[in-house]
Every structure is written in C-alpha cells, then in structure tokens.
Amino acid sequence: MKGCTPSGWLIALVGLAVPIAITTAAEDDRAAERALMVQEQLANRRGPSRSSSAPPPSLSGDGAGGGAPMVSSRSVSEHLGIQNPKVLDAMRTVPRHWFVPEGMQRDAYADRPLPIGYGQTISQPYIVAMMTELLDPKPGSKILEVGTGSGYQAAVLTKFTPNVHTIEIVQPLQKQALPRLQRFGLAPDQVLHGDGYFGLEKEAPFDGIIVTAAADHIPPPLLQQLRPGGRMIIPVGPVHATQRLVVVEKDPAGKVRSRTVHPVRFVPLTGGPRGPEKK
Ligand code: SAM
C-alpha cells in the first residue's frame, strides 16, 4: 500500500499537476491565436478597393476550391469586416482546434478551410463568421444547420442559442461531431445523421436555416420548414465552381424573397431527391 502514504499522494498529485499546467498553457496560447484571428482576419478584413482593376469576382473559398480566400465583388467590399460584436465574441470563444484533425493543428487558426476526411472540409473562419452574421440568430431562435461536418459552425451557433439542430449525411462525421458538440450543450437528438436536403420535419419550423454545402437549387423542404419571419443562408450554384451565397427571407405573410450577397465556393450538397449518389 505504498502509494497510499501521504507522500505517495503528494507524488501522485504533483505528477498530475504538470500535464494539467501544460494543457492550460497550451489552451491559453490557442486563445491568443483566436484573438489574433478575430482582430486581423475577421474584424479588420481588407480586400481590393472598389476602384481596383483586379479581375472580376474572385471566390470566398470554403472547401471545394482551397487556396487563399479572396473577395472582390462590390457588395463584399462594402461588408469586408465582420461587424456584429456577438459574432466576433463567438469566434473568439469557440476553440477551432478542437474541430481540426490532429495533423492540421498548426493551421487551426489560419483563415482557410481544412480537410476533415471523407472528401469534406471545415469551413474557413471568415465564411463561418459571415454566414453567422447573415443568419443573425437571436437567443432562443430555433436553428437548423445542414452539413455538420466537423461541428464547428454548429458550436459557434450555440453561443447565440441552445436551440440548434444539425444534420450530416456522412455518418462517421456525425459520430465524430457529436461528442464535440455535447461539450457545447447539444444533445444527441440535436446532432443527427441524415439527408439534410429534406430538412428536419419533426423539429420544424425553424427561425433560421444555414446550409454549409452548395445546392444547385434551394431545396423546397427547407423553404417549407422556414418559419414566416425566418431566414435561410445557402450557397447556390454549380458543383465545383463559383456559387452564390444567397439570403432567403420569408416574411410574416409567408412571401419569400432572396438576394445574393457573396461569390463563394463550397463542397456540394449531396443526397436530395436523386439519392446520395448524386454529386
Ligand atoms: N459546417 C461544417 C463545419 O463547420 O465543419 C462544414 C461543412 S462542409 C463544408 C459540408 C458538409 O455538408 C460536409 O460534411 C458534407 O458531408 C455535408 N453534406 C453534404 N450534403 C449533405 C446533405 N444532403 N445533408 C447533410 N449534410 C450534407
């Protein structure tokens, strides 16, 4: 029973204290990286001026295109920095490195998408912040995310409302995301495996719907599951090419209006009426 003597306990405690101290220091470093990311890449984002003679609209890269994100359309140049302080706070708070694979930890706070396996990506921080700002979730809003991926976007949304549901078509990704999102208060029935083209009928209607994969049309079930007064953010356009980030609003009378805000590039929304093999 040597280990039970008081000095044995002390050794055991000292042995424990070191890794905890290291972990805390590492998390502090990561928090500092996040603060820098928010300050330099999100809040004070710079792009070509409107008088620039640069070639026409480049992409806000997400996953499909890779490479450095660029923005150059007129509407983008007017909204380069993220304005909403709550969005900036959320981006400062959620540890993106918890959602990034082991081998990519060094790039966790770079403003670019990263591969997460199964041909999918975790979106670039600027895109996550911009889509969140456009969605503008309020405390208590009921939100559906289509395309859980790593879970990062959903975790950011939990900083606004606990009422977040997210659905992912690739089951291993959904399984990996669940324990991460449980740390942010989501329950297993809020992190689901399934084809988000069809939304989540049993939880509808939603105040907000955010789709993080590109569709060639706005899925009618999602439109139908949007509450009057609600808003959907969705990339629409061809696969593996430039798409349009579209804001869809349903007014209290149920009338739908949409506007394009950004050129983007996302991985495709699979599934839908033609099944999972559709690419
Ligand atoms: N939001 C994610 C994050 O924060 O990491 C990034 C999403 S990634 C760019 C797009 C995700 O959408 C992929 O994980 C992909 O498997 C998923 N997806 C594609 N089609 C889908 C569908 N019909 N239903 C649900 N998820 C889908």
PDB file of C-alpha atoms and ligand atoms in Angstrom:
ATOM      1  CA  MET A   1       0.000   0.000   0.000  1.00  0.00           C
ATOM      2  CA  LYS A   2       2.997   2.311  -0.571  1.00  0.00           C
ATOM      3  CA  GLY A   3       1.076   4.616  -2.886  1.00  0.00           C
ATOM      4  CA  CYS A   4      -1.443   5.368  -0.118  1.00  0.00           C
ATOM      5  CA  THR A   5       1.010   7.118   2.199  1.00  0.00           C
ATOM      6  CA  PRO A   6       0.657  10.918   2.323  1.00  0.00           C
ATOM      7  CA  SER A   7       3.936  11.349   0.424  1.00  0.00           C
ATOM      8  CA  GLY A   8       2.708   8.855  -2.177  1.00  0.00           C
ATOM      9  CA  TRP A   9      -0.390  11.015  -2.689  1.00  0.00           C
ATOM     10  CA  LEU A  10       1.778  14.089  -2.992  1.00  0.00           C
ATOM     11  CA  ILE A  11       3.857  12.464  -5.715  1.00  0.00           C
ATOM     12  CA  ALA A  12       0.701  11.387  -7.480  1.00  0.00           C
ATOM     13  CA  LEU A  13      -0.720  14.907  -7.284  1.00  0.00           C
ATOM     14  CA  VAL A  14       2.497  16.523  -8.457  1.00  0.00           C
ATOM     15  CA  GLY A  15       2.587  14.021 -11.288  1.00  0.00           C
ATOM     16  CA  LEU A  16      -0.924  15.110 -12.247  1.00  0.00           C
ATOM     17  CA  ALA A  17      -0.335  18.812 -11.886  1.00  0.00           C
ATOM     18  CA  VAL A  18       2.310  19.060 -14.594  1.00  0.00           C
ATOM     19  CA  PRO A  19       0.245  17.901 -17.570  1.00  0.00           C
ATOM     20  CA  ILE A  20      -2.708  20.000 -16.404  1.00  0.00           C
ATOM     21  CA  ALA A  21      -0.489  23.080 -16.214  1.00  0.00           C
ATOM     22  CA  ILE A  22       0.896  22.364 -19.691  1.00  0.00           C
ATOM     23  CA  THR A  23      -2.601  21.849 -21.081  1.00  0.00           C
ATOM     24  CA  THR A  24      -3.798  25.133 -19.618  1.00  0.00           C
ATOM     25  CA  ALA A  25      -0.821  26.976 -21.071  1.00  0.00           C
ATOM     26  CA  ALA A  26      -1.457  25.397 -24.474  1.00  0.00           C
ATOM     27  CA  GLU A  27      -5.125  26.434 -24.329  1.00  0.00           C
ATOM     28  CA  ASP A  28      -4.035  29.977 -23.382  1.00  0.00           C
ATOM     29  CA  ASP A  29      -1.795  30.066 -26.464  1.00  0.00           C
ATOM     30  CA  ARG A  30      -4.698  28.905 -28.600  1.00  0.00           C
ATOM     31  CA  ALA A  31      -6.946  31.597 -27.111  1.00  0.00           C
ATOM     32  CA  ALA A  32      -4.314  34.178 -28.051  1.00  0.00           C
ATOM     33  CA  GLU A  33      -4.255  32.796 -31.616  1.00  0.00           C
ATOM     34  CA  ARG A  34      -8.031  33.119 -31.775  1.00  0.00           C
ATOM     35  CA  ALA A  35      -7.938  36.703 -30.560  1.00  0.00           C
ATOM     36  CA  LEU A  36      -5.421  37.474 -33.320  1.00  0.00           C
ATOM     37  CA  MET A  37      -7.539  35.659 -35.907  1.00  0.00           C
ATOM     38  CA  VAL A  38     -10.563  37.752 -34.934  1.00  0.00           C
ATOM     39  CA  GLN A  39      -8.660  41.023 -34.888  1.00  0.00           C
ATOM     40  CA  GLU A  40      -6.658  40.572 -38.075  1.00  0.00           C
ATOM     41  CA  GLN A  41      -8.746  38.297 -40.293  1.00  0.00           C
ATOM     42  CA  LEU A  42     -12.360  38.840 -39.294  1.00  0.00           C
ATOM     43  CA  ALA A  43     -12.919  42.285 -37.787  1.00  0.00           C
ATOM     44  CA  ASN A  44     -10.417  44.218 -39.881  1.00  0.00           C
ATOM     45  CA  ARG A  45     -10.522  42.225 -43.033  1.00  0.00           C
ATOM     46  CA  ARG A  46      -9.146  44.050 -46.056  1.00  0.00           C
ATOM     47  CA  GLY A  47      -9.874  43.478 -49.714  1.00  0.00           C
ATOM     48  CA  PRO A  48      -9.352  45.159 -53.030  1.00  0.00           C
ATOM     49  CA  SER A  49     -10.823  48.636 -53.220  1.00  0.00           C
ATOM     50  CA  ARG A  50     -13.835  49.202 -55.414  1.00  0.00           C
ATOM     51  CA  SER A  51     -11.704  51.143 -57.847  1.00  0.00           C
ATOM     52  CA  SER A  52      -9.339  48.190 -58.140  1.00  0.00           C
ATOM     53  CA  SER A  53      -8.718  46.971 -61.658  1.00  0.00           C
ATOM     54  CA  ALA A  54      -8.350  43.442 -60.359  1.00  0.00           C
ATOM     55  CA  PRO A  55     -10.080  40.765 -62.410  1.00  0.00           C
ATOM     56  CA  PRO A  56     -13.798  40.251 -61.720  1.00  0.00           C
ATOM     57  CA  PRO A  57     -15.228  38.467 -58.705  1.00  0.00           C
ATOM     58  CA  SER A  58     -12.927  36.035 -57.026  1.00  0.00           C
ATOM     59  CA  LEU A  59     -14.079  33.448 -54.551  1.00  0.00           C
ATOM     60  CA  SER A  60     -14.662  33.398 -50.868  1.00  0.00           C
ATOM     61  CA  GLY A  61     -13.131  29.941 -50.602  1.00  0.00           C
ATOM     62  CA  ASP A  62     -14.724  27.304 -48.462  1.00  0.00           C
ATOM     63  CA  GLY A  63     -13.867  23.787 -49.299  1.00  0.00           C
ATOM     64  CA  ALA A  64     -14.128  22.921 -52.888  1.00  0.00           C
ATOM     65  CA  GLY A  65     -11.612  25.375 -54.180  1.00  0.00           C
ATOM     66  CA  GLY A  66      -8.990  25.509 -51.420  1.00  0.00           C
ATOM     67  CA  GLY A  67      -6.346  28.195 -51.659  1.00  0.00           C
ATOM     68  CA  ALA A  68      -6.370  31.639 -50.124  1.00  0.00           C
ATOM     69  CA  PRO A  69      -9.762  33.256 -49.727  1.00  0.00           C
ATOM     70  CA  MET A  70     -10.313  36.382 -51.772  1.00  0.00           C
ATOM     71  CA  VAL A  71     -13.199  38.739 -52.088  1.00  0.00           C
ATOM     72  CA  SER A  72     -13.677  41.375 -54.694  1.00  0.00           C
ATOM     73  CA  SER A  73     -17.303  41.914 -55.575  1.00  0.00           C
ATOM     74  CA  ARG A  74     -18.874  45.290 -54.898  1.00  0.00           C
ATOM     75  CA  SER A  75     -21.197  44.050 -52.166  1.00  0.00           C
ATOM     76  CA  VAL A  76     -18.365  42.219 -50.455  1.00  0.00           C
ATOM     77  CA  SER A  77     -16.099  45.255 -50.459  1.00  0.00           C
ATOM     78  CA  GLU A  78     -18.825  47.117 -48.586  1.00  0.00           C
ATOM     79  CA  HIS A  79     -19.002  44.436 -45.879  1.00  0.00           C
ATOM     80  CA  LEU A  80     -15.465  43.243 -45.544  1.00  0.00           C
ATOM     81  CA  GLY A  81     -15.134  43.215 -41.784  1.00  0.00           C
ATOM     82  CA  ILE A  82     -17.490  41.286 -39.521  1.00  0.00           C
ATOM     83  CA  GLN A  83     -19.472  43.959 -37.675  1.00  0.00           C
ATOM     84  CA  ASN A  84     -21.576  42.075 -35.140  1.00  0.00           C
ATOM     85  CA  PRO A  85     -19.658  42.036 -31.816  1.00  0.00           C
ATOM     86  CA  LYS A  86     -21.531  38.889 -30.730  1.00  0.00           C
ATOM     87  CA  VAL A  87     -20.245  37.057 -33.799  1.00  0.00           C
ATOM     88  CA  LEU A  88     -16.705  38.247 -33.103  1.00  0.00           C
ATOM     89  CA  ASP A  89     -17.089  37.110 -29.471  1.00  0.00           C
ATOM     90  CA  ALA A  90     -18.302  33.688 -30.581  1.00  0.00           C
ATOM     91  CA  MET A  91     -15.351  33.318 -32.953  1.00  0.00           C
ATOM     92  CA  ARG A  92     -13.024  34.341 -30.133  1.00  0.00           C
ATOM     93  CA  THR A  93     -14.586  31.827 -27.747  1.00  0.00           C
ATOM     94  CA  VAL A  94     -15.020  28.611 -29.735  1.00  0.00           C
ATOM     95  CA  PRO A  95     -11.767  26.638 -29.949  1.00  0.00           C
ATOM     96  CA  ARG A  96     -11.495  25.809 -33.667  1.00  0.00           C
ATOM     97  CA  HIS A  97      -8.556  23.493 -32.929  1.00  0.00           C
ATOM     98  CA  TRP A  98     -10.964  21.089 -31.179  1.00  0.00           C
ATOM     99  CA  PHE A  99     -12.613  20.565 -34.591  1.00  0.00           C
ATOM    100  CA  VAL A 100      -9.478  20.251 -36.712  1.00  0.00           C
ATOM    101  CA  PRO A 101      -7.754  16.879 -37.319  1.00  0.00           C
ATOM    102  CA  GLU A 102      -4.528  16.087 -35.432  1.00  0.00           C
ATOM    103  CA  GLY A 103      -2.201  16.614 -38.347  1.00  0.00           C
ATOM    104  CA  MET A 104      -3.598  20.070 -39.137  1.00  0.00           C
ATOM    105  CA  GLN A 105      -3.456  21.644 -35.681  1.00  0.00           C
ATOM    106  CA  ARG A 106      -0.809  24.138 -36.753  1.00  0.00           C
ATOM    107  CA  ASP A 107      -3.245  25.658 -39.240  1.00  0.00           C
ATOM    108  CA  ALA A 108      -6.273  25.678 -36.939  1.00  0.00           C
ATOM    109  CA  TYR A 109      -6.428  29.497 -36.853  1.00  0.00           C
ATOM    110  CA  ALA A 110      -5.390  30.186 -40.418  1.00  0.00           C
ATOM    111  CA  ASP A 111      -8.250  31.726 -42.382  1.00  0.00           C
ATOM    112  CA  ARG A 112      -8.783  28.814 -44.699  1.00  0.00           C
ATOM    113  CA  PRO A 113     -10.798  25.630 -44.984  1.00  0.00           C
ATOM    114  CA  LEU A 114      -9.101  22.411 -43.885  1.00  0.00           C
ATOM    115  CA  PRO A 115      -9.771  18.798 -44.846  1.00  0.00           C
ATOM    116  CA  ILE A 116     -11.639  16.721 -42.238  1.00  0.00           C
ATOM    117  CA  GLY A 117     -11.733  13.426 -44.151  1.00  0.00           C
ATOM    118  CA  TYR A 118     -14.380  11.808 -46.377  1.00  0.00           C
ATOM    119  CA  GLY A 119     -13.676  14.492 -49.003  1.00  0.00           C
ATOM    120  CA  GLN A 120     -15.165  17.174 -46.711  1.00  0.00           C
ATOM    121  CA  THR A 121     -13.880  20.307 -45.048  1.00  0.00           C
ATOM    122  CA  ILE A 122     -14.195  22.531 -42.022  1.00  0.00           C
ATOM    123  CA  SER A 123     -15.135  25.927 -43.458  1.00  0.00           C
ATOM    124  CA  GLN A 124     -12.797  28.888 -43.350  1.00  0.00           C
ATOM    125  CA  PRO A 125     -13.328  31.052 -40.243  1.00  0.00           C
ATOM    126  CA  TYR A 126     -14.311  34.143 -42.252  1.00  0.00           C
ATOM    127  CA  ILE A 127     -17.074  32.222 -44.024  1.00  0.00           C
ATOM    128  CA  VAL A 128     -18.358  30.817 -40.707  1.00  0.00           C
ATOM    129  CA  ALA A 129     -18.386  34.304 -39.185  1.00  0.00           C
ATOM    130  CA  MET A 130     -20.002  35.880 -42.253  1.00  0.00           C
ATOM    131  CA  MET A 131     -22.743  33.228 -42.518  1.00  0.00           C
ATOM    132  CA  THR A 132     -23.442  33.562 -38.794  1.00  0.00           C
ATOM    133  CA  GLU A 133     -23.670  37.332 -39.128  1.00  0.00           C
ATOM    134  CA  LEU A 134     -26.061  36.983 -42.053  1.00  0.00           C
ATOM    135  CA  LEU A 135     -28.192  34.448 -40.178  1.00  0.00           C
ATOM    136  CA  ASP A 136     -28.297  36.794 -37.159  1.00  0.00           C
ATOM    137  CA  PRO A 137     -29.577  34.214 -34.634  1.00  0.00           C
ATOM    138  CA  LYS A 138     -31.268  35.574 -31.529  1.00  0.00           C
ATOM    139  CA  PRO A 139     -31.349  33.996 -28.061  1.00  0.00           C
ATOM    140  CA  GLY A 140     -33.995  31.291 -28.281  1.00  0.00           C
ATOM    141  CA  SER A 141     -34.026  31.145 -32.090  1.00  0.00           C
ATOM    142  CA  LYS A 142     -34.528  27.638 -33.393  1.00  0.00           C
ATOM    143  CA  ILE A 143     -31.808  26.940 -35.946  1.00  0.00           C
ATOM    144  CA  LEU A 144     -31.177  24.094 -38.384  1.00  0.00           C
ATOM    145  CA  GLU A 145     -27.734  23.583 -39.849  1.00  0.00           C
ATOM    146  CA  VAL A 146     -27.455  21.294 -42.885  1.00  0.00           C
ATOM    147  CA  GLY A 147     -23.910  19.896 -43.160  1.00  0.00           C
ATOM    148  CA  THR A 148     -22.488  19.380 -39.651  1.00  0.00           C
ATOM    149  CA  GLY A 149     -19.025  18.440 -40.960  1.00  0.00           C
ATOM    150  CA  SER A 150     -16.610  18.953 -38.073  1.00  0.00           C
ATOM    151  CA  GLY A 151     -19.292  20.579 -35.908  1.00  0.00           C
ATOM    152  CA  TYR A 152     -17.512  23.964 -35.766  1.00  0.00           C
ATOM    153  CA  GLN A 153     -20.275  26.079 -37.308  1.00  0.00           C
ATOM    154  CA  ALA A 154     -22.850  24.455 -35.014  1.00  0.00           C
ATOM    155  CA  ALA A 155     -20.638  25.158 -31.980  1.00  0.00           C
ATOM    156  CA  VAL A 156     -20.438  28.822 -32.994  1.00  0.00           C
ATOM    157  CA  LEU A 157     -24.249  28.910 -33.257  1.00  0.00           C
ATOM    158  CA  THR A 158     -24.601  27.578 -29.695  1.00  0.00           C
ATOM    159  CA  LYS A 159     -23.088  30.856 -28.499  1.00  0.00           C
ATOM    160  CA  PHE A 160     -26.325  32.527 -29.648  1.00  0.00           C
ATOM    161  CA  THR A 161     -28.973  29.949 -28.836  1.00  0.00           C
ATOM    162  CA  PRO A 162     -29.072  26.457 -27.326  1.00  0.00           C
ATOM    163  CA  ASN A 163     -31.796  25.564 -29.799  1.00  0.00           C
ATOM    164  CA  VAL A 164     -29.515  24.328 -32.588  1.00  0.00           C
ATOM    165  CA  HIS A 165     -30.130  21.204 -34.665  1.00  0.00           C
ATOM    166  CA  THR A 166     -27.550  19.982 -37.115  1.00  0.00           C
ATOM    167  CA  ILE A 167     -27.693  17.172 -39.654  1.00  0.00           C
ATOM    168  CA  GLU A 168     -24.888  15.432 -41.535  1.00  0.00           C
ATOM    169  CA  ILE A 169     -25.133  12.933 -44.375  1.00  0.00           C
ATOM    170  CA  VAL A 170     -21.745  11.266 -43.748  1.00  0.00           C
ATOM    171  CA  GLN A 171     -22.311   9.153 -40.647  1.00  0.00           C
ATOM    172  CA  PRO A 172     -18.674   8.922 -39.434  1.00  0.00           C
ATOM    173  CA  LEU A 173     -18.519  12.740 -39.464  1.00  0.00           C
ATOM    174  CA  GLN A 174     -21.767  12.967 -37.494  1.00  0.00           C
ATOM    175  CA  LYS A 175     -20.370  10.453 -34.976  1.00  0.00           C
ATOM    176  CA  GLN A 176     -17.166  12.468 -34.561  1.00  0.00           C
ATOM    177  CA  ALA A 177     -19.048  15.748 -34.223  1.00  0.00           C
ATOM    178  CA  LEU A 178     -21.483  14.542 -31.557  1.00  0.00           C
ATOM    179  CA  PRO A 179     -19.094  14.404 -28.543  1.00  0.00           C
ATOM    180  CA  ARG A 180     -17.565  17.714 -29.587  1.00  0.00           C
ATOM    181  CA  LEU A 181     -20.965  19.357 -29.717  1.00  0.00           C
ATOM    182  CA  GLN A 182     -22.042  17.798 -26.429  1.00  0.00           C
ATOM    183  CA  ARG A 183     -19.324  19.987 -24.880  1.00  0.00           C
ATOM    184  CA  PHE A 184     -21.374  22.929 -26.171  1.00  0.00           C
ATOM    185  CA  GLY A 185     -24.583  21.670 -24.628  1.00  0.00           C
ATOM    186  CA  LEU A 186     -26.147  19.912 -27.608  1.00  0.00           C
ATOM    187  CA  ALA A 187     -27.941  16.599 -27.008  1.00  0.00           C
ATOM    188  CA  PRO A 188     -27.689  13.536 -29.268  1.00  0.00           C
ATOM    189  CA  ASP A 189     -31.079  14.310 -30.807  1.00  0.00           C
ATOM    190  CA  GLN A 190     -29.718  17.690 -31.930  1.00  0.00           C
ATOM    191  CA  VAL A 191     -26.754  16.222 -33.852  1.00  0.00           C
ATOM    192  CA  LEU A 192     -28.246  13.902 -36.402  1.00  0.00           C
ATOM    193  CA  HIS A 193     -27.250  11.641 -39.257  1.00  0.00           C
ATOM    194  CA  GLY A 194     -29.400  12.060 -42.345  1.00  0.00           C
ATOM    195  CA  ASP A 195     -30.043  13.818 -45.609  1.00  0.00           C
ATOM    196  CA  GLY A 196     -30.477  17.489 -44.789  1.00  0.00           C
ATOM    197  CA  TYR A 197     -31.932  18.195 -48.236  1.00  0.00           C
ATOM    198  CA  PHE A 198     -35.206  17.148 -46.607  1.00  0.00           C
ATOM    199  CA  GLY A 199     -34.615  19.294 -43.513  1.00  0.00           C
ATOM    200  CA  LEU A 200     -35.870  18.058 -40.161  1.00  0.00           C
ATOM    201  CA  GLU A 201     -39.614  17.896 -40.394  1.00  0.00           C
ATOM    202  CA  LYS A 202     -40.228  16.824 -36.799  1.00  0.00           C
ATOM    203  CA  GLU A 203     -38.494  19.947 -35.427  1.00  0.00           C
ATOM    204  CA  ALA A 204     -39.851  22.448 -37.973  1.00  0.00           C
ATOM    205  CA  PRO A 205     -40.489  25.312 -38.284  1.00  0.00           C
ATOM    206  CA  PHE A 206     -37.078  26.964 -37.878  1.00  0.00           C
ATOM    207  CA  ASP A 207     -36.299  30.636 -37.343  1.00  0.00           C
ATOM    208  CA  GLY A 208     -33.053  30.144 -39.197  1.00  0.00           C
ATOM    209  CA  ILE A 209     -31.593  27.571 -41.588  1.00  0.00           C
ATOM    210  CA  ILE A 210     -27.932  27.556 -42.556  1.00  0.00           C
ATOM    211  CA  VAL A 211     -26.736  25.246 -45.307  1.00  0.00           C
ATOM    212  CA  THR A 212     -22.990  24.699 -45.457  1.00  0.00           C
ATOM    213  CA  ALA A 213     -22.823  22.775 -48.733  1.00  0.00           C
ATOM    214  CA  ALA A 214     -23.753  24.072 -52.181  1.00  0.00           C
ATOM    215  CA  ALA A 215     -27.049  23.115 -53.813  1.00  0.00           C
ATOM    216  CA  ASP A 216     -27.983  23.663 -57.454  1.00  0.00           C
ATOM    217  CA  HIS A 217     -31.380  24.878 -56.252  1.00  0.00           C
ATOM    218  CA  ILE A 218     -32.954  25.836 -52.941  1.00  0.00           C
ATOM    219  CA  PRO A 219     -34.389  22.609 -51.516  1.00  0.00           C
ATOM    220  CA  PRO A 220     -38.186  23.052 -51.317  1.00  0.00           C
ATOM    221  CA  PRO A 221     -38.429  21.136 -47.990  1.00  0.00           C
ATOM    222  CA  LEU A 222     -36.082  23.692 -46.389  1.00  0.00           C
ATOM    223  CA  LEU A 223     -38.141  26.570 -47.706  1.00  0.00           C
ATOM    224  CA  GLN A 224     -41.244  24.933 -46.370  1.00  0.00           C
ATOM    225  CA  GLN A 225     -39.659  24.373 -42.916  1.00  0.00           C
ATOM    226  CA  LEU A 226     -38.623  28.044 -42.589  1.00  0.00           C
ATOM    227  CA  ARG A 227     -40.893  29.924 -40.190  1.00  0.00           C
ATOM    228  CA  PRO A 228     -42.600  33.079 -41.511  1.00  0.00           C
ATOM    229  CA  GLY A 229     -40.225  35.866 -40.475  1.00  0.00           C
ATOM    230  CA  GLY A 230     -37.316  33.403 -40.738  1.00  0.00           C
ATOM    231  CA  ARG A 231     -34.128  33.453 -42.767  1.00  0.00           C
ATOM    232  CA  MET A 232     -32.051  30.875 -44.626  1.00  0.00           C
ATOM    233  CA  ILE A 233     -28.407  31.240 -45.724  1.00  0.00           C
ATOM    234  CA  ILE A 234     -27.447  28.881 -48.532  1.00  0.00           C
ATOM    235  CA  PRO A 235     -24.794  28.621 -51.244  1.00  0.00           C
ATOM    236  CA  VAL A 236     -26.490  28.019 -54.581  1.00  0.00           C
ATOM    237  CA  GLY A 237     -24.822  27.129 -57.842  1.00  0.00           C
ATOM    238  CA  PRO A 238     -22.945  24.553 -59.837  1.00  0.00           C
ATOM    239  CA  VAL A 239     -20.761  21.858 -58.301  1.00  0.00           C
ATOM    240  CA  HIS A 240     -17.010  22.608 -58.133  1.00  0.00           C
ATOM    241  CA  ALA A 241     -17.423  26.139 -59.479  1.00  0.00           C
ATOM    242  CA  THR A 242     -18.290  29.569 -58.171  1.00  0.00           C
ATOM    243  CA  GLN A 243     -21.600  29.637 -56.349  1.00  0.00           C
ATOM    244  CA  ARG A 244     -23.685  32.460 -54.899  1.00  0.00           C
ATOM    245  CA  LEU A 245     -24.257  32.814 -51.192  1.00  0.00           C
ATOM    246  CA  VAL A 246     -27.975  33.544 -51.007  1.00  0.00           C
ATOM    247  CA  VAL A 247     -30.020  35.013 -48.165  1.00  0.00           C
ATOM    248  CA  VAL A 248     -33.613  33.808 -48.342  1.00  0.00           C
ATOM    249  CA  GLU A 249     -36.205  35.592 -46.237  1.00  0.00           C
ATOM    250  CA  LYS A 250     -39.778  34.542 -45.607  1.00  0.00           C
ATOM    251  CA  ASP A 251     -41.888  37.487 -44.481  1.00  0.00           C
ATOM    252  CA  PRO A 252     -44.612  37.151 -41.818  1.00  0.00           C
ATOM    253  CA  ALA A 253     -47.168  36.662 -44.573  1.00  0.00           C
ATOM    254  CA  GLY A 254     -45.125  33.772 -45.985  1.00  0.00           C
ATOM    255  CA  LYS A 255     -43.826  35.637 -49.051  1.00  0.00           C
ATOM    256  CA  VAL A 256     -40.270  34.616 -49.986  1.00  0.00           C
ATOM    257  CA  ARG A 257     -37.547  36.976 -51.206  1.00  0.00           C
ATOM    258  CA  SER A 258     -33.909  36.166 -51.893  1.00  0.00           C
ATOM    259  CA  ARG A 259     -30.758  38.135 -52.562  1.00  0.00           C
ATOM    260  CA  THR A 260     -27.205  37.171 -53.446  1.00  0.00           C
ATOM    261  CA  VAL A 261     -24.538  38.516 -51.126  1.00  0.00           C
ATOM    262  CA  HIS A 262     -21.227  36.841 -51.970  1.00  0.00           C
ATOM    263  CA  PRO A 263     -19.492  34.683 -54.506  1.00  0.00           C
ATOM    264  CA  VAL A 264     -18.409  31.510 -52.672  1.00  0.00           C
ATOM    265  CA  ARG A 265     -17.105  28.042 -53.270  1.00  0.00           C
ATOM    266  CA  PHE A 266     -18.483  25.134 -51.234  1.00  0.00           C
ATOM    267  CA  VAL A 267     -18.415  21.361 -51.416  1.00  0.00           C
ATOM    268  CA  PRO A 268     -21.650  20.020 -52.943  1.00  0.00           C
ATOM    269  CA  LEU A 269     -24.871  19.199 -51.147  1.00  0.00           C
ATOM    270  CA  THR A 270     -25.321  15.519 -51.905  1.00  0.00           C
ATOM    271  CA  GLY A 271     -28.447  13.455 -51.385  1.00  0.00           C
ATOM    272  CA  GLY A 272     -31.759  15.011 -52.282  1.00  0.00           C
ATOM    273  CA  PRO A 273     -34.490  13.522 -54.438  1.00  0.00           C
ATOM    274  CA  ARG A 274     -31.971  11.665 -56.589  1.00  0.00           C
ATOM    275  CA  GLY A 275     -30.311   9.993 -53.581  1.00  0.00           C
ATOM    276  CA  PRO A 276     -26.848  10.025 -52.044  1.00  0.00           C
ATOM    277  CA  GLU A 277     -25.002   9.089 -55.254  1.00  0.00           C
ATOM    278  CA  LYS A 278     -25.885  12.474 -56.794  1.00  0.00           C
ATOM    279  CA  LYS A 279     -22.794  14.688 -56.924  1.00  0.00           C
TER     280      LYS A 279
HETATM  281  N1  SAM B   1     -20.358  23.214 -41.247  1.00  0.00           N
HETATM  282  C1  SAM B   1     -19.190  22.376 -41.321  1.00  0.00           C
HETATM  283  C2  SAM B   1     -18.173  22.707 -40.279  1.00  0.00           C
HETATM  284  O1  SAM B   1     -18.350  23.678 -39.522  1.00  0.00           O
HETATM  285  O2  SAM B   1     -17.193  21.976 -40.206  1.00  0.00           O
HETATM  286  C3  SAM B   1     -18.554  22.371 -42.684  1.00  0.00           C
HETATM  287  C4  SAM B   1     -19.415  21.748 -43.674  1.00  0.00           C
HETATM  288  S1  SAM B   1     -18.640  21.046 -45.070  1.00  0.00           S
HETATM  289  C5  SAM B   1     -18.153  22.454 -45.983  1.00  0.00           C
HETATM  290  C6  SAM B   1     -20.147  20.473 -45.854  1.00  0.00           C
HETATM  291  C7  SAM B   1     -20.766  19.296 -45.142  1.00  0.00           C
HETATM  292  O3  SAM B   1     -22.055  19.080 -45.691  1.00  0.00           O
HETATM  293  C8  SAM B   1     -19.996  18.011 -45.332  1.00  0.00           C
HETATM  294  O4  SAM B   1     -19.682  17.432 -44.093  1.00  0.00           O
HETATM  295  C9  SAM B   1     -20.964  17.124 -46.124  1.00  0.00           C
HETATM  296  O5  SAM B   1     -20.853  15.754 -45.846  1.00  0.00           O
HETATM  297  C10 SAM B   1     -22.297  17.697 -45.693  1.00  0.00           C
HETATM  298  N2  SAM B   1     -23.416  17.397 -46.591  1.00  0.00           N
HETATM  299  C11 SAM B   1     -23.441  17.363 -47.939  1.00  0.00           C
HETATM  300  N3  SAM B   1     -24.672  17.069 -48.385  1.00  0.00           N
HETATM  301  C12 SAM B   1     -25.463  16.914 -47.292  1.00  0.00           C
HETATM  302  C13 SAM B   1     -26.835  16.580 -47.099  1.00  0.00           C
HETATM  303  N4  SAM B   1     -27.668  16.350 -48.127  1.00  0.00           N
HETATM  304  N5  SAM B   1     -27.295  16.516 -45.832  1.00  0.00           N
HETATM  305  C14 SAM B   1     -26.490  16.736 -44.767  1.00  0.00           C
HETATM  306  N6  SAM B   1     -25.169  17.035 -44.894  1.00  0.00           N
HETATM  307  C15 SAM B   1     -24.664  17.121 -46.139  1.00  0.00           C
END
